[in-house]
mmCIF file of C-alpha atoms in Angstrom:
data_model
loop_
_atom_site.group_PDB
_atom_site.id
_atom_site.type_symbol
_atom_site.label_atom_id
_atom_site.label_comp_id
_atom_site.label_asym_id
_atom_site.label_seq_id
_atom_site.Cartn_x
_atom_site.Cartn_y
_atom_site.Cartn_z
ATOM 1 C CA MET Y 76 -86.632 -24.254 -46.570
ATOM 2 C CA VAL Y 77 -88.054 -27.759 -46.876
ATOM 3 C CA THR Y 78 -85.556 -30.507 -46.171
ATOM 4 C CA ASP Y 79 -85.956 -34.233 -45.975
ATOM 5 C CA PRO Y 80 -85.044 -35.124 -42.404
ATOM 6 C CA LEU Y 81 -84.228 -38.805 -43.006
ATOM 7 C CA PRO Y 82 -81.025 -38.414 -45.062
ATOM 8 C CA LEU Y 83 -79.881 -35.706 -42.672
ATOM 9 C CA GLN Y 84 -80.437 -37.969 -39.683
ATOM 10 C CA LEU Y 85 -78.507 -40.736 -41.384
ATOM 11 C CA VAL Y 86 -75.615 -38.392 -42.094
ATOM 12 C CA ALA Y 87 -75.606 -37.245 -38.472
ATOM 13 C CA GLU Y 88 -75.559 -40.842 -37.285
ATOM 14 C CA LEU Y 89 -72.940 -42.214 -39.665
ATOM 15 C CA PHE Y 90 -70.758 -39.090 -39.598
ATOM 16 C CA PRO Y 91 -70.989 -37.658 -36.061
ATOM 17 C CA ASN Y 92 -67.939 -35.471 -36.759
ATOM 18 C CA GLY Y 93 -69.041 -34.371 -40.205
ATOM 19 C CA ILE Y 94 -67.250 -35.143 -43.439
ATOM 20 C CA SER Y 95 -65.272 -31.983 -44.121
ATOM 21 C CA ARG Y 96 -62.344 -32.572 -41.750
ATOM 22 C CA TYR Y 97 -61.823 -35.995 -43.333
ATOM 23 C CA ALA Y 98 -62.134 -34.774 -46.901
ATOM 24 C CA VAL Y 99 -59.930 -31.697 -46.396
ATOM 25 C CA GLY Y 100 -57.312 -33.734 -44.533
ATOM 26 C CA GLY Y 101 -57.344 -36.349 -47.289
ATOM 27 C CA LEU Y 102 -56.914 -33.724 -50.009
ATOM 28 C CA LEU Y 103 -53.872 -32.375 -48.139
ATOM 29 C CA VAL Y 104 -52.381 -35.860 -47.785
ATOM 30 C CA GLY Y 105 -52.820 -36.316 -51.534
ATOM 31 C CA LEU Y 106 -51.320 -32.890 -52.167
ATOM 32 C CA GLY Y 107 -48.232 -33.826 -50.125
ATOM 33 C CA VAL Y 108 -47.770 -36.972 -52.240
ATOM 34 C CA THR Y 109 -48.347 -34.915 -55.399
ATOM 35 C CA VAL Y 110 -45.755 -32.259 -54.527
ATOM 36 C CA ILE Y 111 -43.108 -34.943 -54.050
ATOM 37 C CA TYR Y 112 -44.173 -36.805 -57.205
ATOM 38 C CA ILE Y 113 -44.054 -33.700 -59.402
ATOM 39 C CA GLY Y 114 -40.504 -32.884 -58.369
ATOM 40 C CA THR Y 115 -39.048 -36.361 -58.055
ATOM 41 C CA GLY Y 116 -41.266 -38.941 -59.775
ATOM 42 C CA ILE Y 117 -41.377 -40.852 -56.484
ATOM 43 C CA PRO Y 118 -44.781 -42.065 -55.227
ATOM 44 C CA ALA Y 119 -43.918 -41.761 -51.526
ATOM 45 C CA GLY Y 120 -45.315 -44.234 -49.008
ATOM 46 C CA ALA Y 121 -44.707 -44.072 -45.278
ATOM 47 C CA SER Y 122 -43.931 -47.657 -44.241
ATOM 48 C CA THR Y 123 -40.644 -48.252 -46.085
ATOM 49 C CA PHE Y 124 -39.131 -45.805 -43.563
ATOM 50 C CA LEU Y 125 -39.176 -48.643 -41.027
ATOM 51 C CA GLU Y 126 -36.886 -50.906 -43.058
ATOM 52 C CA SER Y 127 -34.782 -48.145 -44.578
ATOM 53 C CA THR Y 128 -34.061 -46.676 -41.137
ATOM 54 C CA LEU Y 129 -33.149 -50.118 -39.785
ATOM 55 C CA SER Y 130 -30.405 -50.210 -42.439
ATOM 56 C CA TYR Y 131 -28.496 -47.616 -40.357
ATOM 57 C CA VAL Y 132 -28.200 -50.072 -37.468
ATOM 58 C CA SER Y 133 -28.530 -53.554 -38.961
ATOM 59 C CA ASP Y 134 -26.470 -55.418 -41.564
ATOM 60 C CA GLN Y 135 -29.334 -57.734 -42.546
ATOM 61 C CA SER Y 136 -29.434 -57.929 -46.360
ATOM 62 C CA ARG Y 137 -33.177 -57.232 -46.361
ATOM 63 C CA PHE Y 138 -32.594 -53.700 -45.057
ATOM 64 C CA GLN Y 139 -29.509 -52.925 -47.136
ATOM 65 C CA LYS Y 140 -31.511 -52.649 -50.333
ATOM 66 C CA TYR Y 141 -33.056 -49.456 -48.964
ATOM 67 C CA VAL Y 142 -29.745 -47.724 -48.239
ATOM 68 C CA SER Y 143 -30.031 -45.471 -51.289
ATOM 69 C CA SER Y 144 -33.408 -44.063 -50.218
ATOM 70 C CA ARG Y 145 -32.958 -44.003 -46.451
ATOM 71 C CA ASN Y 146 -31.819 -40.387 -46.164
ATOM 72 C CA TRP Y 147 -34.797 -38.844 -47.926
ATOM 73 C CA ARG Y 148 -37.161 -41.201 -46.124
ATOM 74 C CA VAL Y 149 -35.933 -39.845 -42.791
ATOM 75 C CA VAL Y 150 -36.577 -36.316 -44.097
ATOM 76 C CA PHE Y 151 -40.064 -37.302 -45.314
ATOM 77 C CA THR Y 152 -40.902 -38.711 -41.875
ATOM 78 C CA LEU Y 153 -39.522 -35.640 -40.090
ATOM 79 C CA GLY Y 154 -41.710 -33.571 -42.416
ATOM 80 C CA ILE Y 155 -44.784 -35.590 -41.416
ATOM 81 C CA ILE Y 156 -44.009 -35.000 -37.728
ATOM 82 C CA LEU Y 157 -43.394 -31.279 -38.325
ATOM 83 C CA GLY Y 158 -46.576 -30.919 -40.377
ATOM 84 C CA ALA Y 159 -48.622 -32.553 -37.642
ATOM 85 C CA MET Y 160 -46.943 -30.231 -35.099
ATOM 86 C CA ALA Y 161 -47.910 -27.259 -37.273
ATOM 87 C CA PHE Y 162 -51.490 -28.547 -37.194
ATOM 88 C CA ALA Y 163 -51.312 -28.863 -33.387
ATOM 89 C CA ALA Y 164 -49.942 -25.329 -33.022
ATOM 90 C CA THR Y 165 -52.638 -23.799 -35.252
ATOM 91 C CA VAL Y 166 -55.970 -25.584 -35.684
ATOM 92 C CA GLN Y 167 -55.745 -27.949 -32.697
ATOM 93 C CA SER Y 168 -54.744 -25.026 -30.445
ATOM 94 C CA GLY Y 169 -57.611 -22.888 -31.755
ATOM 95 C CA VAL Y 170 -55.259 -20.200 -33.107
ATOM 96 C CA VAL Y 171 -56.707 -20.819 -36.557
ATOM 97 C CA THR Y 172 -60.404 -21.659 -36.754
ATOM 98 C CA THR Y 173 -62.370 -22.932 -39.725
ATOM 99 C CA SER Y 174 -65.875 -24.300 -40.161
ATOM 100 C CA LEU Y 175 -64.293 -27.219 -42.049
ATOM 101 C CA TYR Y 176 -62.744 -28.570 -38.845
ATOM 102 C CA GLU Y 177 -64.672 -30.542 -36.231
ATOM 103 C CA PRO Y 178 -62.496 -30.915 -33.097
ATOM 104 C CA GLY Y 179 -63.800 -34.243 -31.691
ATOM 105 C CA THR Y 180 -63.736 -35.537 -28.122
ATOM 106 C CA THR Y 181 -61.393 -38.524 -28.093
ATOM 107 C CA GLY Y 182 -58.247 -38.913 -25.988
ATOM 108 C CA GLU Y 183 -56.885 -36.147 -23.796
ATOM 109 C CA LEU Y 184 -55.773 -32.613 -24.550
ATOM 110 C CA TYR Y 185 -52.881 -30.994 -22.685
ATOM 111 C CA GLU Y 186 -50.955 -27.788 -23.042
ATOM 112 C CA VAL Y 187 -47.240 -27.093 -23.361
ATOM 113 C CA ALA Y 188 -46.085 -23.506 -23.833
ATOM 114 C CA GLY Y 189 -49.427 -22.348 -25.193
ATOM 115 C CA VAL Y 190 -49.710 -25.186 -27.733
ATOM 116 C CA THR Y 191 -52.576 -27.636 -27.331
ATOM 117 C CA PHE Y 192 -51.279 -31.178 -27.695
ATOM 118 C CA TRP Y 193 -53.265 -34.402 -27.722
ATOM 119 C CA THR Y 194 -52.588 -37.867 -26.407
ATOM 120 C CA THR Y 195 -54.400 -41.158 -26.906
ATOM 121 C CA ALA Y 196 -56.325 -43.160 -24.323
ATOM 122 C CA VAL Y 197 -55.826 -46.400 -26.270
ATOM 123 C CA GLN Y 198 -53.911 -48.779 -24.023
ATOM 124 C CA PRO Y 199 -50.165 -49.153 -24.600
ATOM 125 C CA TRP Y 200 -50.322 -52.960 -25.008
ATOM 126 C CA ARG Y 201 -52.735 -52.535 -27.919
ATOM 127 C CA LEU Y 202 -50.429 -49.978 -29.531
ATOM 128 C CA PHE Y 203 -47.324 -52.111 -29.003
ATOM 129 C CA PHE Y 204 -48.648 -55.478 -30.187
ATOM 130 C CA GLY Y 205 -50.664 -53.833 -32.949
ATOM 131 C CA GLY Y 206 -47.503 -52.002 -33.950
ATOM 132 C CA ILE Y 207 -45.522 -55.260 -34.194
ATOM 133 C CA LEU Y 208 -48.136 -56.774 -36.517
ATOM 134 C CA VAL Y 209 -48.325 -53.564 -38.552
ATOM 135 C CA GLY Y 210 -44.534 -53.601 -38.875
ATOM 136 C CA ILE Y 211 -44.468 -57.237 -40.046
ATOM 137 C CA GLY Y 212 -47.557 -57.020 -42.232
ATOM 138 C CA THR Y 213 -46.838 -53.806 -44.063
ATOM 139 C CA ARG Y 214 -43.393 -55.033 -45.103
ATOM 140 C CA ILE Y 215 -44.502 -58.499 -46.200
ATOM 141 C CA GLY Y 216 -47.561 -57.033 -47.919
ATOM 142 C CA LYS Y 217 -45.490 -54.385 -49.769
ATOM 143 C CA GLY Y 218 -47.309 -51.333 -48.476
ATOM 144 C CA CYS Y 219 -49.504 -49.605 -45.936
ATOM 145 C CA THR Y 220 -52.423 -47.201 -45.926
ATOM 146 C CA SER Y 221 -50.367 -44.544 -47.746
ATOM 147 C CA GLY Y 222 -48.329 -46.782 -50.075
ATOM 148 C CA HIS Y 223 -51.205 -49.045 -51.149
ATOM 149 C CA GLY Y 224 -54.150 -46.929 -49.990
ATOM 150 C CA VAL Y 225 -53.121 -43.574 -51.455
ATOM 151 C CA CYS Y 226 -50.332 -44.112 -54.025
ATOM 152 C CA GLY Y 227 -51.385 -47.585 -55.164
ATOM 153 C CA VAL Y 228 -55.113 -46.875 -55.368
ATOM 154 C CA GLY Y 229 -54.265 -43.557 -57.043
ATOM 155 C CA SER Y 230 -52.346 -45.549 -59.647
ATOM 156 C CA ALA Y 231 -55.328 -47.899 -60.082
ATOM 157 C CA SER Y 232 -52.949 -50.740 -59.185
ATOM 158 C CA LYS Y 233 -54.813 -54.048 -58.848
ATOM 159 C CA THR Y 234 -52.251 -55.296 -56.341
ATOM 160 C CA SER Y 235 -52.886 -52.285 -54.131
ATOM 161 C CA LEU Y 236 -56.674 -52.532 -54.438
ATOM 162 C CA VAL Y 237 -56.471 -56.159 -53.303
ATOM 163 C CA GLY Y 238 -54.064 -55.165 -50.510
ATOM 164 C CA VAL Y 239 -56.387 -52.407 -49.281
ATOM 165 C CA GLY Y 240 -59.438 -54.679 -49.485
ATOM 166 C CA THR Y 241 -57.610 -57.349 -47.490
ATOM 167 C CA PHE Y 242 -56.396 -55.145 -44.667
ATOM 168 C CA LEU Y 243 -59.644 -53.156 -44.417
ATOM 169 C CA LEU Y 244 -61.719 -56.317 -44.078
ATOM 170 C CA VAL Y 245 -59.380 -57.981 -41.582
ATOM 171 C CA ALA Y 246 -59.059 -54.752 -39.563
ATOM 172 C CA ILE Y 247 -62.845 -54.352 -39.329
ATOM 173 C CA VAL Y 248 -63.254 -57.953 -38.132
ATOM 174 C CA THR Y 249 -60.379 -57.531 -35.638
ATOM 175 C CA ALA Y 250 -61.667 -54.251 -34.218
ATOM 176 C CA GLN Y 251 -65.189 -55.672 -33.861
ATOM 177 C CA ILE Y 252 -63.887 -58.752 -32.026
ATOM 178 C CA VAL Y 253 -61.673 -56.665 -29.732
ATOM 179 C CA ALA Y 254 -64.618 -54.375 -28.934
ATOM 180 C CA ALA Y 255 -66.940 -57.361 -28.388
ATOM 181 C CA LEU Y 256 -64.436 -58.738 -25.873
ATOM 182 C CA GLY Y 257 -64.968 -55.525 -23.927
ATOM 183 C CA VAL Y 258 -61.522 -54.000 -24.522
ATOM 184 C CA SER Y 259 -61.872 -50.208 -24.318
ATOM 185 C CA PRO Y 260 -60.313 -47.935 -25.206
ATOM 186 C CA MET L 87 -27.955 -42.318 -56.238
ATOM 187 C CA SER L 88 -28.513 -39.085 -58.113
ATOM 188 C CA GLU L 89 -31.655 -38.329 -56.075
ATOM 189 C CA ASP L 90 -29.692 -36.773 -53.267
ATOM 190 C CA ARG L 91 -27.633 -34.496 -55.473
ATOM 191 C CA HIS L 92 -30.111 -31.872 -56.617
ATOM 192 C CA PRO L 93 -30.068 -29.054 -54.033
ATOM 193 C CA LEU L 94 -33.871 -28.860 -54.009
ATOM 194 C CA PHE L 95 -34.480 -32.603 -53.618
ATOM 195 C CA ILE L 96 -34.373 -32.761 -49.827
ATOM 196 C CA PRO L 97 -36.252 -29.433 -49.273
ATOM 197 C CA LEU L 98 -39.046 -30.615 -51.583
ATOM 198 C CA ILE L 99 -39.352 -33.954 -49.752
ATOM 199 C CA LEU L 100 -39.596 -31.992 -46.502
ATOM 200 C CA VAL L 101 -42.329 -29.678 -47.834
ATOM 201 C CA GLY L 102 -44.298 -32.655 -49.168
ATOM 202 C CA GLY L 103 -43.954 -34.400 -45.806
ATOM 203 C CA VAL L 104 -45.148 -31.304 -43.931
ATOM 204 C CA ILE L 105 -48.311 -31.023 -46.073
ATOM 205 C CA PHE L 106 -48.872 -34.776 -45.712
ATOM 206 C CA GLY L 107 -48.480 -34.600 -41.914
ATOM 207 C CA PHE L 108 -50.686 -31.518 -41.576
ATOM 208 C CA GLY L 109 -53.388 -33.377 -43.518
ATOM 209 C CA LEU L 110 -53.115 -36.436 -41.262
ATOM 210 C CA GLY L 111 -53.491 -34.170 -38.231
ATOM 211 C CA PHE L 112 -56.428 -32.240 -39.682
ATOM 212 C CA SER L 113 -58.266 -35.429 -40.668
ATOM 213 C CA HIS L 114 -57.747 -36.929 -37.175
ATOM 214 C CA MET L 115 -56.150 -40.028 -38.714
ATOM 215 C CA ALA L 116 -53.324 -39.422 -36.237
ATOM 216 C CA ARG L 117 -55.805 -40.306 -33.459
ATOM 217 C CA PRO L 118 -56.104 -44.101 -33.048
ATOM 218 C CA GLU L 119 -59.561 -43.711 -31.483
ATOM 219 C CA VAL L 120 -60.924 -42.187 -34.686
ATOM 220 C CA VAL L 121 -59.592 -45.058 -36.793
ATOM 221 C CA LEU L 122 -61.073 -47.578 -34.331
ATOM 222 C CA ASP L 123 -64.406 -45.723 -34.468
ATOM 223 C CA PHE L 124 -64.423 -46.213 -38.219
ATOM 224 C CA LEU L 125 -63.584 -49.917 -37.969
ATOM 225 C CA GLN L 126 -66.459 -50.307 -35.479
ATOM 226 C CA PHE L 127 -68.815 -48.384 -37.811
ATOM 227 C CA GLU L 128 -69.321 -45.534 -35.343
ATOM 228 C CA ASP L 129 -67.929 -42.818 -37.635
ATOM 229 C CA LEU L 130 -67.541 -43.599 -41.325
ATOM 230 C CA GLY L 131 -65.374 -40.597 -42.229
ATOM 231 C CA LEU L 132 -62.087 -42.454 -42.836
ATOM 232 C CA PRO L 133 -62.685 -43.446 -46.488
ATOM 233 C CA PHE L 134 -62.958 -39.746 -47.311
ATOM 234 C CA VAL L 135 -59.348 -39.383 -46.197
ATOM 235 C CA MET L 136 -57.976 -42.350 -48.086
ATOM 236 C CA PHE L 137 -59.947 -41.878 -51.283
ATOM 237 C CA GLY L 138 -59.735 -38.084 -51.179
ATOM 238 C CA ALA L 139 -55.968 -38.442 -51.061
ATOM 239 C CA ALA L 140 -55.966 -41.183 -53.732
ATOM 240 C CA ILE L 141 -58.006 -38.985 -56.090
ATOM 241 C CA VAL L 142 -55.596 -36.046 -55.766
ATOM 242 C CA SER L 143 -52.477 -38.170 -56.186
ATOM 243 C CA GLY L 144 -54.240 -40.230 -58.870
ATOM 244 C CA ILE L 145 -54.772 -37.111 -60.971
ATOM 245 C CA ALA L 146 -51.059 -36.314 -60.656
ATOM 246 C CA PHE L 147 -50.053 -39.895 -61.550
ATOM 247 C CA ALA L 148 -52.305 -39.804 -64.604
ATOM 248 C CA VAL L 149 -51.522 -36.314 -65.884
ATOM 249 C CA LEU L 150 -47.778 -35.878 -65.339
ATOM 250 C CA PRO L 151 -46.572 -38.701 -67.612
ATOM 251 C CA ARG L 152 -48.491 -36.981 -70.430
ATOM 252 C CA LEU L 153 -46.914 -33.608 -69.767
ATOM 253 C CA ARG L 154 -43.286 -34.626 -69.527
ATOM 254 C CA ASP L 155 -41.042 -37.675 -69.384
ATOM 255 C CA ARG L 156 -38.860 -37.179 -66.388
ATOM 256 C CA ALA L 157 -39.010 -35.507 -62.995
ATOM 257 C CA PRO L 158 -36.893 -32.325 -62.807
ATOM 258 C CA LEU L 159 -35.086 -33.068 -59.527
ATOM 259 C CA THR L 160 -34.184 -36.719 -60.061
ATOM 260 C CA GLY L 161 -34.438 -37.536 -63.757
ATOM 261 C CA ASN L 162 -36.731 -40.425 -62.728
ATOM 262 C CA ARG L 163 -39.393 -41.391 -65.228
ATOM 263 C CA TYR L 164 -42.961 -40.560 -64.231
ATOM 264 C CA GLU L 165 -44.455 -43.980 -63.663
ATOM 265 C CA ARG L 166 -47.462 -45.368 -61.879
ATOM 266 C CA ARG L 167 -46.919 -47.251 -58.664
ATOM 267 C CA LEU L 168 -47.496 -50.829 -59.746
ATOM 268 C CA LYS L 169 -46.270 -53.616 -57.512
ATOM 269 C CA PRO L 170 -46.312 -57.253 -58.558
ATOM 270 C CA PHE L 171 -49.102 -59.300 -57.029
ATOM 271 C CA ASP L 172 -48.302 -62.467 -55.146
ATOM 272 C CA ARG L 173 -49.457 -64.351 -52.076
ATOM 273 C CA ASN L 174 -47.470 -62.014 -49.830
ATOM 274 C CA VAL L 175 -49.855 -59.150 -50.573
ATOM 275 C CA LEU L 176 -52.681 -61.183 -49.023
ATOM 276 C CA ILE L 177 -50.634 -62.587 -46.123
ATOM 277 C CA GLY L 178 -48.996 -59.258 -45.297
ATOM 278 C CA GLY L 179 -52.266 -57.388 -45.781
ATOM 279 C CA ALA L 180 -54.017 -59.717 -43.350
ATOM 280 C CA ILE L 181 -51.268 -59.363 -40.705
ATOM 281 C CA PHE L 182 -51.324 -55.590 -41.203
ATOM 282 C CA GLY L 183 -55.124 -55.677 -40.846
ATOM 283 C CA VAL L 184 -54.964 -57.446 -37.480
ATOM 284 C CA GLY L 185 -52.425 -54.891 -36.258
ATOM 285 C CA TRP L 186 -54.404 -51.929 -37.605
ATOM 286 C CA GLY L 187 -57.643 -53.261 -36.099
ATOM 287 C CA LEU L 188 -55.983 -53.877 -32.732
ATOM 288 C CA SER L 189 -54.163 -50.544 -32.445
ATOM 289 C CA GLY L 190 -55.897 -48.098 -34.803
ATOM 290 C CA ILE L 191 -52.472 -47.034 -36.040
ATOM 291 C CA CYS L 192 -50.600 -47.279 -39.342
ATOM 292 C CA PRO L 193 -47.089 -46.008 -40.146
ATOM 293 C CA GLY L 194 -47.736 -42.505 -41.576
ATOM 294 C CA ALA L 195 -50.418 -41.755 -39.013
ATOM 295 C CA ALA L 196 -48.109 -42.912 -36.212
ATOM 296 C CA TYR L 197 -45.400 -40.385 -37.174
ATOM 297 C CA ALA L 198 -48.050 -37.659 -37.388
ATOM 298 C CA SER L 199 -49.442 -38.745 -34.041
ATOM 299 C CA LEU L 200 -46.091 -37.986 -32.445
ATOM 300 C CA GLY L 201 -46.323 -34.490 -33.948
ATOM 301 C CA ILE L 202 -49.713 -33.749 -32.364
ATOM 302 C CA GLY L 203 -48.239 -34.584 -28.967
ATOM 303 C CA ASN L 204 -49.217 -38.222 -28.611
ATOM 304 C CA VAL L 205 -46.195 -39.518 -26.688
ATOM 305 C CA THR L 206 -48.010 -42.790 -25.920
ATOM 306 C CA ILE L 207 -47.708 -43.585 -29.639
ATOM 307 C CA LEU L 208 -44.025 -44.375 -29.039
ATOM 308 C CA TRP L 209 -45.271 -47.831 -27.983
ATOM 309 C CA ALA L 210 -46.728 -48.335 -31.468
ATOM 310 C CA LEU L 211 -43.605 -46.963 -33.174
ATOM 311 C CA ALA L 212 -41.395 -49.249 -31.099
ATOM 312 C CA GLY L 213 -43.661 -52.154 -32.035
ATOM 313 C CA MET L 214 -43.449 -51.285 -35.733
ATOM 314 C CA PHE L 215 -39.661 -51.265 -35.712
ATOM 315 C CA VAL L 216 -39.627 -54.593 -33.844
ATOM 316 C CA GLY L 217 -42.050 -56.042 -36.398
ATOM 317 C CA ALA L 218 -40.150 -54.686 -39.398
ATOM 318 C CA TYR L 219 -36.909 -56.026 -37.917
ATOM 319 C CA LEU L 220 -38.387 -59.478 -37.282
ATOM 320 C CA GLN L 221 -39.611 -59.855 -40.868
ATOM 321 C CA GLY L 222 -36.300 -58.527 -42.205
ATOM 322 C CA TYR L 223 -34.394 -61.031 -40.058
ATOM 323 C CA TRP L 224 -36.550 -63.918 -41.314
ATOM 324 C CA ARG L 225 -36.288 -62.885 -44.928
ATOM 325 C CA SER L 226 -32.582 -61.998 -45.047
#
């Protein structure tokens, strides 16, 4: 077979872990949103959970407007955690293997009761302060990577396209600066 | 709200969440390092997750309103997710971007990260609740 090596090299360089795990994972994320939408008409995003859950413990008026949706949002989030656990117990543990999945070498693997779990090497201060800004920003900006990025873009919403463009650009600049300052991981 | 009354409402939300979380695990979006690798142009796979998901849900958002008016479990109308644009979308998006670029973590991926065993992610989750509380306190 004659193949052009240049495009292949580029693919190997730009996608060191292949494309399939990303594409398959993305299709499943979209399928999860679709299942909920078909039954309920709700385009489910993940970040409103933060405010709706705060309504259980805080009387601030801002959180009270999510009281009616807070119960199902807790269930949605538990589902996300359970689904990721199911992934850990099957594909991540090597019980189920598929050529579509490229395992990757980041972070640290550890085992509990035969299940292979994974933990990050990114420093806690980055996670905590990043988390604070994510928590503020997603709520002021009306959505996150699933609300704007998946549901909004899927709806061809101009607001969401602008939101995604804004946070992608700012995140790229931020990550480049942080890396240039020598912060790793 | 009528949403909670149909006996299948909560089970369906759970099933949808499980598929969603499995997908986040499979795509490695639940690993902050992989998101940071994308933002530093070392592995450009991430858009396949976001746009792959948006295409699937986009087909559902486009097709269902033509098939029927209302969702069976809630009676909600099938509508697109359109949010009004204002300055907050830019301000909030930029703040979110700094946080995402610093930590490599966004809300859905953070919950999934807990599921794949990433206990360190509790720092990010704690941060998110602090952040969401702060903005709620200011805006109340």
